[in-house]
Amino acid sequence: AGIQGGNLRSTCPSVVPYGEHILKHPAVAQGMKADFVLQIGAPLVSTEIGKVVSECIVNGGSHVLVHSHHPSERADPSFTVTHRVSSEAGIFLQSVQQRLESSGFTKGVLVSDLAPLVLLGRTLGEEMPEIINRASFDIVAQQIGNKNDVLLTEPQVALAISEVMKEQSNVTKSSLFLSNSMPVRDAEFFLYPGSVGSCSPSSVAVNRGASGIDGIISSAAGYADSSEDPTTLVVGDLASLHDLNAFHTLARTSSSSSSALQQPNSPSSSSHSPPLTTVIVNNDGGGIFSFLPIAKYGNDVGFEDFFGTQTNSFSFNDAAKAFGLPYSGASSFDEFKKAYARALEHGSPSIVEAHVVGRETNVAVHTEITRLAKRFIDDFLEGDEGRTTAGGDAPLKLPVKVHQREEVDETSLKTLLLLHGWMGDKEEWDAAANDLSKQLSSEWKIVAIDLPGHGESPLLLSESHHAVRTALGIKTDGQGVDLSIDGLATAVLTSLKQDHGIDEVDAVCAYSLGGRVAMAMKRAFDRGGGASKMSGISERTKMLLLSAYPGSLPGSGLDAEAKEAENSHRTVKDDVLAQKMTTLWMASHLSRQTDKSATSMWSDLLSKWYGANLWGNIRDRKYEEYVDMIARRAKSLAARGPDLAIVLRACSPPRNPDSDWSSAIPLQTLFMAGEFDTKYSAIGNQWQEQCPGLSFVQVPKSGHALLVDATEEVASALASFISKPIKISE
């Protein structure tokens, strides 16, 4: 959003903050090759957006301009527009939104593949104040040192105005008028008044049509009078001299307003004129020309006489006195910020002069800011190399939650491992684990763990820099992680051993996806080098599986062709759902997210997922528990949708071994399914028939969500089976 967009920068969550700096980065410029550009409003201030548009046209793309037609206006100075729509922006956007929604194309959700750039912009925005101040301090110290007392730079002026506007946005509305030349460009680069949701400035005006510096103060005075809000004018010293007598009008308006307070019958137009605070950025001449190639020729072309046009012989303090206007000057960031805030609080026309560093130093400061912003983006895209992530050589450190009574027999401690299902986390077991800890003997330590891609485990593709890299087509390490069933099993056993000091697992209670991981653990343990790297899984380890798919049991009745068709259908179904999850996650960054809005955004997907027959109509049977479950799932999806999506793809049954059931030892295995979950109840019966000795418990009046449907019954059955003596053979 350009600076002319008014409060769009601070009210619209889909704006990419500091887009000008982001687009300068080579990886971003290379990664976002536009084939269609929709421009709303004209003309542009941004030079980087202009480059994107030009490249789009060169590559055969389209540039559509939505702008009210004025025959004499140069709305397309670069002659790149291929299609014009003469319309007010609001009317056009409402029409487009209505058409999309009526066609069912969006169902209320709009998204862009470049949505993660919003994350990059917000992250850069948190760092920009430090970047601006650091660049200003370093360059001033290098080029000026202690030669004079002027330490303030032009980017710092824009930063200070942003910060004051943010601080006062909850107190009063305000408007902003920007002069041409450097003020409008610095505002385009640096003026972002705080986080999304602040309301200042309510409007922004620029005389871009004239593209000159004549009449700026007069234009701002008229704009302030019509806006009915306190207004700030940011103008250069040279432009101020071109319209100096306009201060006389402001002084007269101020005097009339003061008189009106004592004379109730005076004209209302004078008594209600809003104040105009004029910020004069004094860089001793025409600062913008120092950014042009001609500046390097200096005296050879009479640069100072014809372009620099020094103004140092003029005193704006004396001018303010002559016109009877309040004046304050500042030559450092803190001084200027305080002076500007006081001027706004004063409530009448006033002048704040920002004495800034010389024009050559100003160019160097801008260059340094660009360099520091690029370096920050470089670091952001690379990620934190010191952190153990999915893409590094070190294994993932998975967080655990230990459920254990105070009276523990440390000499003969046994470990019961709890594994959650897809979209869940270690907290899913809290209620059942509490019951288990009461029913099992004190020798048992109960440990719940977050599977990779879930809960508080390290972020994979949901981490900001991975999301941005993916959007820009840059290979991301998270895509190379083994998130298959075997990969998850290996990660769990390795983390238990290396991070939590658990040498052996004596029993595993696992729900749904976690059950598939549990059955793969023996295979992973044998393949991964055994006890030296992983917690031990042996034939004595009890497996307690809740609503878990064991693979294709013998006698399924499907021939090879039918099985292949079934697998193909399942793979496509999982991939489509995973893609939808990633799309919704990206869309979530284009709106303000609260727990309530997150639940609303994901409600359609989740209601379809939990509306399947195997859940046994849980919404109607246990509505409060259902609502709580949906809210927790929505929160997980909002935090790490891409991670859950890639786990869904990688763990899709056709992409994994199909005979996990064969690794389970029947006498050491308990399988549980809900009465209303006819699919898994049938699996339990068939498995028990195929493998005598395997225990199967059907939980009455329950569906697939056993930990929600029947917590106490499940915990009791699990505790009973765990407490039985181990039998290797009958």
mmCIF file with all atom_site columns, N, CA and C in Angstrom, residues 307-328:
data_model
loop_
_atom_site.group_PDB
_atom_site.id
_atom_site.type_symbol
_atom_site.label_atom_id
_atom_site.label_alt_id
_atom_site.label_comp_id
_atom_site.label_asym_id
_atom_site.label_entity_id
_atom_site.label_seq_id
_atom_site.pdbx_PDB_ins_code
_atom_site.Cartn_x
_atom_site.Cartn_y
_atom_site.Cartn_z
_atom_site.occupancy
_atom_site.B_iso_or_equiv
_atom_site.pdbx_formal_charge
_atom_site.auth_seq_id
_atom_site.auth_comp_id
_atom_site.auth_asym_id
_atom_site.auth_atom_id
_atom_site.pdbx_PDB_model_num
ATOM 1  N N  . PHE A 1 307 ? 21.153 23.025 -8.565 1.00 0.00 ? 307 PHE A N  1
ATOM 2  C CA . PHE A 1 307 ? 20.373 21.898 -8.044 1.00 0.00 ? 307 PHE A CA 1
ATOM 3  C C  . PHE A 1 307 ? 20.282 21.921 -6.513 1.00 0.00 ? 307 PHE A C  1
ATOM 4  N N  . GLY A 1 308 ? 21.427 22.093 -5.866 1.00 0.00 ? 308 GLY A N  1
ATOM 5  C CA . GLY A 1 308 ? 21.431 22.104 -4.407 1.00 0.00 ? 308 GLY A CA 1
ATOM 6  C C  . GLY A 1 308 ? 20.650 23.271 -3.834 1.00 0.00 ? 308 GLY A C  1
ATOM 7  N N  . THR A 1 309 ? 20.836 24.459 -4.443 1.00 0.00 ? 309 THR A N  1
ATOM 8  C CA . THR A 1 309 ? 20.118 25.696 -4.055 1.00 0.00 ? 309 THR A CA 1
ATOM 9  C C  . THR A 1 309 ? 20.040 25.862 -2.544 1.00 0.00 ? 309 THR A C  1
ATOM 10 N N  . GLN A 1 310 ? 21.170 26.206 -1.938 1.00 0.00 ? 310 GLN A N  1
ATOM 11 C CA . GLN A 1 310 ? 21.270 26.309 -0.488 1.00 0.00 ? 310 GLN A CA 1
ATOM 12 C C  . GLN A 1 310 ? 20.329 27.368 0.077  1.00 0.00 ? 310 GLN A C  1
ATOM 13 N N  . THR A 1 311 ? 19.819 27.077 1.273  1.00 0.00 ? 311 THR A N  1
ATOM 14 C CA . THR A 1 311 ? 18.894 28.001 1.945  1.00 0.00 ? 311 THR A CA 1
ATOM 15 C C  . THR A 1 311 ? 19.397 28.391 3.331  1.00 0.00 ? 311 THR A C  1
ATOM 16 N N  . ASN A 1 312 ? 20.682 28.165 3.601  1.00 0.00 ? 312 ASN A N  1
ATOM 17 C CA . ASN A 1 312 ? 21.163 28.328 4.970  1.00 0.00 ? 312 ASN A CA 1
ATOM 18 C C  . ASN A 1 312 ? 21.167 29.772 5.464  1.00 0.00 ? 312 ASN A C  1
ATOM 19 N N  . SER A 1 313 ? 20.956 30.715 4.582  1.00 0.00 ? 313 SER A N  1
ATOM 20 C CA . SER A 1 313 ? 20.934 32.113 5.008  1.00 0.00 ? 313 SER A CA 1
ATOM 21 C C  . SER A 1 313 ? 19.558 32.532 5.530  1.00 0.00 ? 313 SER A C  1
ATOM 22 N N  . PHE A 1 314 ? 18.584 31.638 5.440  1.00 0.00 ? 314 PHE A N  1
ATOM 23 C CA . PHE A 1 314 ? 17.232 31.981 5.858  1.00 0.00 ? 314 PHE A CA 1
ATOM 24 C C  . PHE A 1 314 ? 16.927 31.360 7.213  1.00 0.00 ? 314 PHE A C  1
ATOM 25 N N  . SER A 1 315 ? 16.250 32.116 8.081  1.00 0.00 ? 315 SER A N  1
ATOM 26 C CA . SER A 1 315 ? 15.879 31.642 9.422  1.00 0.00 ? 315 SER A CA 1
ATOM 27 C C  . SER A 1 315 ? 14.370 31.428 9.500  1.00 0.00 ? 315 SER A C  1
ATOM 28 N N  . PHE A 1 316 ? 13.973 30.179 9.644  1.00 0.00 ? 316 PHE A N  1
ATOM 29 C CA . PHE A 1 316 ? 12.549 29.891 9.801  1.00 0.00 ? 316 PHE A CA 1
ATOM 30 C C  . PHE A 1 316 ? 12.057 30.292 11.188 1.00 0.00 ? 316 PHE A C  1
ATOM 31 N N  . ASN A 1 317 ? 12.956 30.386 12.143 1.00 0.00 ? 317 ASN A N  1
ATOM 32 C CA . ASN A 1 317 ? 12.585 30.884 13.465 1.00 0.00 ? 317 ASN A CA 1
ATOM 33 C C  . ASN A 1 317 ? 12.145 32.339 13.368 1.00 0.00 ? 317 ASN A C  1
ATOM 34 N N  . ASP A 1 318 ? 12.930 33.138 12.639 1.00 0.00 ? 318 ASP A N  1
ATOM 35 C CA . ASP A 1 318 ? 12.562 34.544 12.459 1.00 0.00 ? 318 ASP A CA 1
ATOM 36 C C  . ASP A 1 318 ? 11.267 34.675 11.658 1.00 0.00 ? 318 ASP A C  1
ATOM 37 N N  . ALA A 1 319 ? 11.091 33.800 10.671 1.00 0.00 ? 319 ALA A N  1
ATOM 38 C CA . ALA A 1 319 ? 9.864  33.847 9.876  1.00 0.00 ? 319 ALA A CA 1
ATOM 39 C C  . ALA A 1 319 ? 8.652  33.554 10.756 1.00 0.00 ? 319 ALA A C  1
ATOM 40 N N  . ALA A 1 320 ? 8.784  32.571 11.639 1.00 0.00 ? 320 ALA A N  1
ATOM 41 C CA . ALA A 1 320 ? 7.678  32.240 12.538 1.00 0.00 ? 320 ALA A CA 1
ATOM 42 C C  . ALA A 1 320 ? 7.338  33.418 13.441 1.00 0.00 ? 320 ALA A C  1
ATOM 43 N N  . LYS A 1 321 ? 8.372  34.090 13.929 1.00 0.00 ? 321 LYS A N  1
ATOM 44 C CA . LYS A 1 321 ? 8.131  35.274 14.761 1.00 0.00 ? 321 LYS A CA 1
ATOM 45 C C  . LYS A 1 321 ? 7.417  36.356 13.961 1.00 0.00 ? 321 LYS A C  1
ATOM 46 N N  . ALA A 1 322 ? 7.843  36.526 12.711 1.00 0.00 ? 322 ALA A N  1
ATOM 47 C CA . ALA A 1 322 ? 7.236  37.564 11.873 1.00 0.00 ? 322 ALA A CA 1
ATOM 48 C C  . ALA A 1 322 ? 5.751  37.300 11.643 1.00 0.00 ? 322 ALA A C  1
ATOM 49 N N  . PHE A 1 323 ? 5.392  36.033 11.490 1.00 0.00 ? 323 PHE A N  1
ATOM 50 C CA . PHE A 1 323 ? 3.992  35.696 11.244 1.00 0.00 ? 323 PHE A CA 1
ATOM 51 C C  . PHE A 1 323 ? 3.208  35.445 12.533 1.00 0.00 ? 323 PHE A C  1
ATOM 52 N N  . GLY A 1 324 ? 3.923  35.420 13.655 1.00 0.00 ? 324 GLY A N  1
ATOM 53 C CA . GLY A 1 324 ? 3.246  35.209 14.926 1.00 0.00 ? 324 GLY A CA 1
ATOM 54 C C  . GLY A 1 324 ? 2.830  33.777 15.175 1.00 0.00 ? 324 GLY A C  1
ATOM 55 N N  . LEU A 1 325 ? 3.618  32.833 14.677 1.00 0.00 ? 325 LEU A N  1
ATOM 56 C CA . LEU A 1 325 ? 3.314  31.416 14.859 1.00 0.00 ? 325 LEU A CA 1
ATOM 57 C C  . LEU A 1 325 ? 4.270  30.780 15.867 1.00 0.00 ? 325 LEU A C  1
ATOM 58 N N  . PRO A 1 326 ? 3.776  29.875 16.695 1.00 0.00 ? 326 PRO A N  1
ATOM 59 C CA . PRO A 1 326 ? 4.668  29.146 17.606 1.00 0.00 ? 326 PRO A CA 1
ATOM 60 C C  . PRO A 1 326 ? 5.716  28.369 16.802 1.00 0.00 ? 326 PRO A C  1
ATOM 61 N N  . TYR A 1 327 ? 6.939  28.337 17.338 1.00 0.00 ? 327 TYR A N  1
ATOM 62 C CA . TYR A 1 327 ? 8.052  27.682 16.635 1.00 0.00 ? 327 TYR A CA 1
ATOM 63 C C  . TYR A 1 327 ? 8.861  26.860 17.624 1.00 0.00 ? 327 TYR A C  1
ATOM 64 N N  . SER A 1 328 ? 9.345  25.716 17.131 1.00 0.00 ? 328 SER A N  1
ATOM 65 C CA . SER A 1 328 ? 10.335 24.947 17.885 1.00 0.00 ? 328 SER A CA 1
ATOM 66 C C  . SER A 1 328 ? 11.268 24.280 16.889 1.00 0.00 ? 328 SER A C  1
#
